[in-house]
Amino acid sequence: MKQSTYVKKHAIAFLTTTVLLLIGGNRAIAQSFPPTSLSLKFPTGDSQGAPGRTTGGGTRREGCSSQPSAIPLTALAPTNNIAKTVTGNPSVYIYVPAYEEKEALFRIIDKQAEEIVYETEISLNNSPGILKLTLPETVQLESNMTYEWGFFVQCDPNDPVADEGVEGWIERTVVAPEIESEIEQAIQNPLQQAQLYAEAGIWNETLALLVQMRDSNPTVWAEFLESVGLTSDIAESPLILSTAMGDEE
């Protein structure tokens, strides 16, 4: 009887230890592989007088797109159209409808000095999509400075007033050291990095990471754009790289 009681006690202890180890192991696995159903949203900020994200007012007129679309030129930007970045040569993303044999002008202006810091012309290939415009390494935006960018389609070379254009602001900033440390620690988890950037209000790096993952995480990509009022049609549009900038995906 004594031997039977001894065996039962040890069996119960063994089973209890095994269950605890399994629970702990499952928790560790869950922490190592976070769920992919993450809903990533971007916070709303003060407009501070920034322009709207779409073509509007007197700049659009009847439009010169070769395929009339319900979606006009639209900046992929937060609701206040002020995109913050931590890099000196960030990318700007714009939804561009189809324009046949049209040239576009892209420029960056130092708002304080009212000087053009970068300008280039781009040939549009009649394909609608999200145009990625990356500043070359020779251009370095300064920290704690706000710049104005503009993208203008030349509908009539002899009439600049007929141009279709969209504008926005971009601000180079610095994240807090503790947040930067968390981002570096999440180097193997781009989705977590994107969430950390979003929580810090850093638009460009959040968007750039999600662009890279949009095929593998289409729901997160679409929900992120919808959180700032950008449509699902834009989310489903192909990515177009600007050859004028010499950037690579």
Short mmCIF file of C-alpha atoms in Angstrom, two decimals:
data_model
loop_
_atom_site.label_atom_id
_atom_site.label_comp_id
_atom_site.label_asym_id
_atom_site.label_seq_id
_atom_site.Cartn_x
_atom_site.Cartn_y
_atom_site.Cartn_z
CA MET A 1 0.00 0.00 0.00
CA LYS A 2 2.80 2.35 0.91
CA GLN A 3 4.54 1.64 -2.40
CA SER A 4 1.28 2.25 -4.32
CA THR A 5 0.76 5.63 -2.59
CA TYR A 6 4.38 6.60 -3.34
CA VAL A 7 3.97 5.75 -7.05
CA LYS A 8 0.72 7.72 -7.30
CA LYS A 9 2.25 10.82 -5.69
CA HIS A 10 5.22 10.81 -8.05
CA ALA A 11 3.00 10.16 -11.05
CA ILE A 12 0.84 13.17 -10.18
CA ALA A 13 3.94 15.34 -9.67
CA PHE A 14 5.34 14.22 -13.03
CA LEU A 15 2.09 14.96 -14.87
CA THR A 16 1.79 18.38 -13.20
CA THR A 17 5.35 19.29 -14.22
CA THR A 18 4.72 18.09 -17.77
CA VAL A 19 1.54 20.19 -18.11
CA LEU A 20 3.32 23.30 -16.79
CA LEU A 21 6.19 22.79 -19.21
CA LEU A 22 3.77 22.38 -22.12
CA ILE A 23 1.89 25.55 -21.14
CA GLY A 24 5.12 27.49 -20.81
CA GLY A 25 6.38 26.13 -24.12
CA ASN A 26 3.19 27.09 -25.91
CA ARG A 27 3.39 30.61 -24.46
CA ALA A 28 6.99 30.91 -25.64
CA ILE A 29 6.01 29.75 -29.12
CA ALA A 30 3.12 32.23 -29.20
CA GLN A 31 5.49 35.04 -28.21
CA SER A 32 8.07 34.01 -30.82
CA PHE A 33 5.45 33.84 -33.58
CA PRO A 34 2.91 36.65 -33.02
CA PRO A 35 -0.45 36.33 -34.82
CA THR A 36 -0.54 37.65 -38.37
CA SER A 37 -4.02 39.12 -37.84
CA LEU A 38 -2.47 42.34 -36.52
CA SER A 39 -4.55 45.44 -37.19
CA LEU A 40 -2.13 48.31 -37.72
CA LYS A 41 -3.54 51.84 -37.68
CA PHE A 42 -1.90 55.24 -37.92
CA PRO A 43 -2.70 58.03 -35.44
CA THR A 44 -4.40 61.24 -36.55
CA GLY A 45 -2.39 64.46 -36.31
CA ASP A 46 -2.94 68.20 -36.52
CA SER A 47 -3.11 69.49 -40.11
CA GLN A 48 -1.05 72.64 -39.36
CA GLY A 49 -2.22 74.12 -42.66
CA ALA A 50 -0.85 71.39 -44.92
CA PRO A 51 -2.44 70.98 -48.39
CA GLY A 52 -4.96 68.23 -49.17
CA ARG A 53 -3.82 64.78 -50.30
CA THR A 54 -5.64 64.78 -53.64
CA THR A 55 -5.81 66.87 -56.78
CA GLY A 56 -8.40 69.58 -56.28
CA GLY A 57 -9.43 73.17 -56.78
CA GLY A 58 -8.42 74.94 -59.97
CA THR A 59 -5.47 72.67 -60.68
CA ARG A 60 -7.50 69.76 -62.00
CA ARG A 61 -10.05 71.26 -64.41
CA GLU A 62 -11.38 68.50 -66.70
CA GLY A 63 -8.34 66.36 -66.13
CA CYS A 64 -5.98 64.88 -68.71
CA SER A 65 -5.89 61.23 -67.66
CA SER A 66 -6.19 58.84 -70.61
CA GLN A 67 -8.59 56.66 -68.60
CA PRO A 68 -11.05 58.70 -66.53
CA SER A 69 -10.94 57.29 -63.02
CA ALA A 70 -12.82 57.83 -59.81
CA ILE A 71 -9.43 58.02 -58.07
CA PRO A 72 -7.49 61.24 -58.78
CA LEU A 73 -3.85 61.91 -58.05
CA THR A 74 -3.59 61.00 -54.37
CA ALA A 75 -0.69 61.17 -51.93
CA LEU A 76 -0.23 58.11 -49.76
CA ALA A 77 0.09 60.16 -46.61
CA PRO A 78 -1.53 60.45 -43.18
CA THR A 79 -4.81 62.32 -42.87
CA ASN A 80 -3.04 65.61 -42.09
CA ASN A 81 -0.73 65.14 -45.12
CA ILE A 82 2.38 65.72 -42.98
CA ALA A 83 4.63 62.68 -43.34
CA LYS A 84 7.39 62.25 -40.77
CA THR A 85 10.56 60.32 -41.57
CA VAL A 86 13.83 59.43 -39.86
CA THR A 87 15.91 59.24 -43.03
CA GLY A 88 17.52 61.99 -45.10
CA ASN A 89 16.42 60.64 -48.48
CA PRO A 90 12.94 59.13 -47.99
CA SER A 91 10.47 57.89 -50.58
CA VAL A 92 7.20 59.59 -51.46
CA TYR A 93 4.33 57.39 -52.65
CA ILE A 94 1.56 58.75 -54.88
CA TYR A 95 -1.39 57.04 -56.54
CA VAL A 96 -1.25 58.10 -60.22
CA PRO A 97 -4.08 57.37 -62.67
CA ALA A 98 -3.23 56.50 -66.29
CA TYR A 99 -1.62 59.32 -68.26
CA GLU A 100 -0.58 58.71 -71.86
CA GLU A 101 2.61 60.39 -73.10
CA LYS A 102 2.69 62.91 -70.29
CA GLU A 103 5.60 64.32 -68.34
CA ALA A 104 5.45 65.06 -64.63
CA LEU A 105 7.56 67.30 -62.45
CA PHE A 106 8.54 66.30 -58.92
CA ARG A 107 10.19 68.74 -56.54
CA ILE A 108 11.17 69.18 -52.91
CA ILE A 109 11.16 72.69 -51.41
CA ASP A 110 12.75 73.91 -48.19
CA LYS A 111 9.76 75.71 -46.65
CA GLN A 112 11.82 77.97 -44.42
CA ALA A 113 14.31 79.10 -47.05
CA GLU A 114 11.76 78.82 -49.89
CA GLU A 115 14.37 77.09 -52.03
CA ILE A 116 14.10 74.06 -54.30
CA VAL A 117 16.38 71.34 -52.91
CA TYR A 118 15.52 68.74 -55.55
CA GLU A 119 13.66 68.66 -58.86
CA THR A 120 13.30 66.09 -61.63
CA GLU A 121 11.03 65.19 -64.56
CA ILE A 122 9.31 61.82 -64.88
CA SER A 123 7.77 60.16 -67.92
CA LEU A 124 4.41 58.52 -67.20
CA ASN A 125 3.75 55.21 -68.97
CA ASN A 126 -0.06 55.18 -69.13
CA SER A 127 -0.31 52.65 -66.30
CA PRO A 128 -2.25 53.51 -63.14
CA GLY A 129 -0.68 52.56 -59.85
CA ILE A 130 1.26 53.65 -56.78
CA LEU A 131 4.30 55.61 -57.92
CA LYS A 132 7.35 55.37 -55.67
CA LEU A 133 9.59 58.45 -55.78
CA THR A 134 12.85 58.07 -53.85
CA LEU A 135 15.21 60.96 -53.24
CA PRO A 136 18.79 60.19 -54.34
CA GLU A 137 21.54 59.85 -51.73
CA THR A 138 22.94 63.20 -52.86
CA VAL A 139 19.88 64.85 -51.32
CA GLN A 140 19.75 64.83 -47.52
CA LEU A 141 16.83 66.39 -45.68
CA GLU A 142 17.87 68.05 -42.42
CA SER A 143 16.51 66.93 -39.07
CA ASN A 144 13.69 68.93 -37.47
CA MET A 145 12.95 70.62 -40.78
CA THR A 146 9.71 70.63 -42.74
CA TYR A 147 9.82 70.38 -46.53
CA GLU A 148 7.10 70.76 -49.13
CA TRP A 149 6.94 68.34 -52.03
CA GLY A 150 4.91 68.66 -55.20
CA PHE A 151 4.06 66.36 -58.12
CA PHE A 152 2.61 68.03 -61.23
CA VAL A 153 1.45 66.35 -64.43
CA GLN A 154 1.99 68.58 -67.44
CA CYS A 155 -1.34 68.27 -69.24
CA ASP A 156 -0.48 71.08 -71.70
CA PRO A 157 3.20 72.13 -72.02
CA ASN A 158 2.04 75.55 -73.22
CA ASP A 159 -0.35 76.13 -70.31
CA PRO A 160 1.07 75.50 -66.81
CA VAL A 161 -2.29 76.43 -65.28
CA ALA A 162 -3.72 73.22 -66.80
CA ASP A 163 -1.33 71.02 -64.80
CA GLU A 164 -2.78 68.42 -62.45
CA GLY A 165 -0.91 68.34 -59.19
CA VAL A 166 -0.77 67.03 -55.65
CA GLU A 167 1.35 68.33 -52.78
CA GLY A 168 2.32 67.44 -49.25
CA TRP A 169 4.70 68.12 -46.39
CA ILE A 170 7.50 65.92 -45.17
CA GLU A 171 9.38 66.37 -41.92
CA ARG A 172 12.61 64.67 -40.91
CA THR A 173 12.56 63.89 -37.20
CA VAL A 174 14.34 61.82 -34.55
CA VAL A 175 12.67 59.08 -32.51
CA ALA A 176 13.27 58.68 -28.79
CA PRO A 177 16.28 56.44 -27.92
CA GLU A 178 14.10 53.84 -26.19
CA ILE A 179 11.84 53.53 -29.23
CA GLU A 180 14.86 53.31 -31.55
CA SER A 181 16.20 50.50 -29.35
CA GLU A 182 12.90 48.59 -29.59
CA ILE A 183 12.90 48.99 -33.38
CA GLU A 184 16.45 47.64 -33.62
CA GLN A 185 15.56 44.67 -31.41
CA ALA A 186 12.65 43.83 -33.74
CA ILE A 187 14.93 43.60 -36.80
CA GLN A 188 13.70 40.05 -37.50
CA ASN A 189 10.05 41.12 -37.30
CA PRO A 190 9.29 43.87 -39.86
CA LEU A 191 5.61 43.88 -38.92
CA GLN A 192 6.48 44.69 -35.32
CA GLN A 193 8.88 47.37 -36.54
CA ALA A 194 6.08 48.91 -38.61
CA GLN A 195 3.82 48.95 -35.57
CA LEU A 196 6.51 50.68 -33.48
CA TYR A 197 7.06 53.31 -36.17
CA ALA A 198 3.30 53.86 -36.47
CA GLU A 199 2.89 54.28 -32.71
CA ALA A 200 5.70 56.88 -32.84
CA GLY A 201 3.91 58.76 -35.64
CA ILE A 202 6.65 58.02 -38.23
CA TRP A 203 4.76 57.66 -41.50
CA ASN A 204 7.41 57.04 -44.15
CA GLU A 205 9.16 54.14 -42.46
CA THR A 206 5.83 52.54 -41.51
CA LEU A 207 4.61 52.78 -45.11
CA ALA A 208 7.90 51.56 -46.61
CA LEU A 209 7.89 48.43 -44.43
CA LEU A 210 4.26 47.65 -45.24
CA VAL A 211 4.87 48.15 -48.98
CA GLN A 212 7.48 45.38 -48.77
CA MET A 213 5.03 43.08 -46.95
CA ARG A 214 1.78 43.90 -48.73
CA ASP A 215 1.79 40.68 -50.78
CA SER A 216 2.30 38.51 -47.69
CA ASN A 217 0.06 40.65 -45.42
CA PRO A 218 -2.57 42.17 -47.75
CA THR A 219 -5.16 42.58 -44.99
CA VAL A 220 -2.78 44.54 -42.76
CA TRP A 221 -1.77 46.70 -45.75
CA ALA A 222 -5.38 47.47 -46.70
CA GLU A 223 -6.48 48.15 -43.11
CA PHE A 224 -3.52 50.47 -42.57
CA LEU A 225 -4.43 52.61 -45.60
CA GLU A 226 -8.11 52.55 -44.65
CA SER A 227 -7.18 53.84 -41.17
CA VAL A 228 -6.09 57.10 -42.83
CA GLY A 229 -9.02 57.24 -45.25
CA LEU A 230 -7.33 55.77 -48.35
CA THR A 231 -9.53 53.44 -50.41
CA SER A 232 -9.20 49.72 -51.03
CA ASP A 233 -8.80 50.49 -54.76
CA ILE A 234 -5.58 52.29 -53.98
CA ALA A 235 -4.43 49.45 -51.71
CA GLU A 236 -4.92 46.95 -54.54
CA SER A 237 -3.04 49.07 -57.12
CA PRO A 238 0.34 47.88 -58.43
CA LEU A 239 3.58 49.54 -57.38
CA ILE A 240 5.35 51.61 -60.05
CA LEU A 241 8.99 52.61 -59.61
CA SER A 242 10.22 55.95 -60.88
CA THR A 243 13.04 55.44 -63.38
CA ALA A 244 13.94 59.13 -63.16
CA MET A 245 15.08 58.72 -59.56
CA GLY A 246 17.16 55.64 -60.18
CA ASP A 247 15.59 53.88 -57.20
CA GLU A 248 15.25 50.15 -56.83
CA GLU A 249 12.64 48.14 -54.99
#
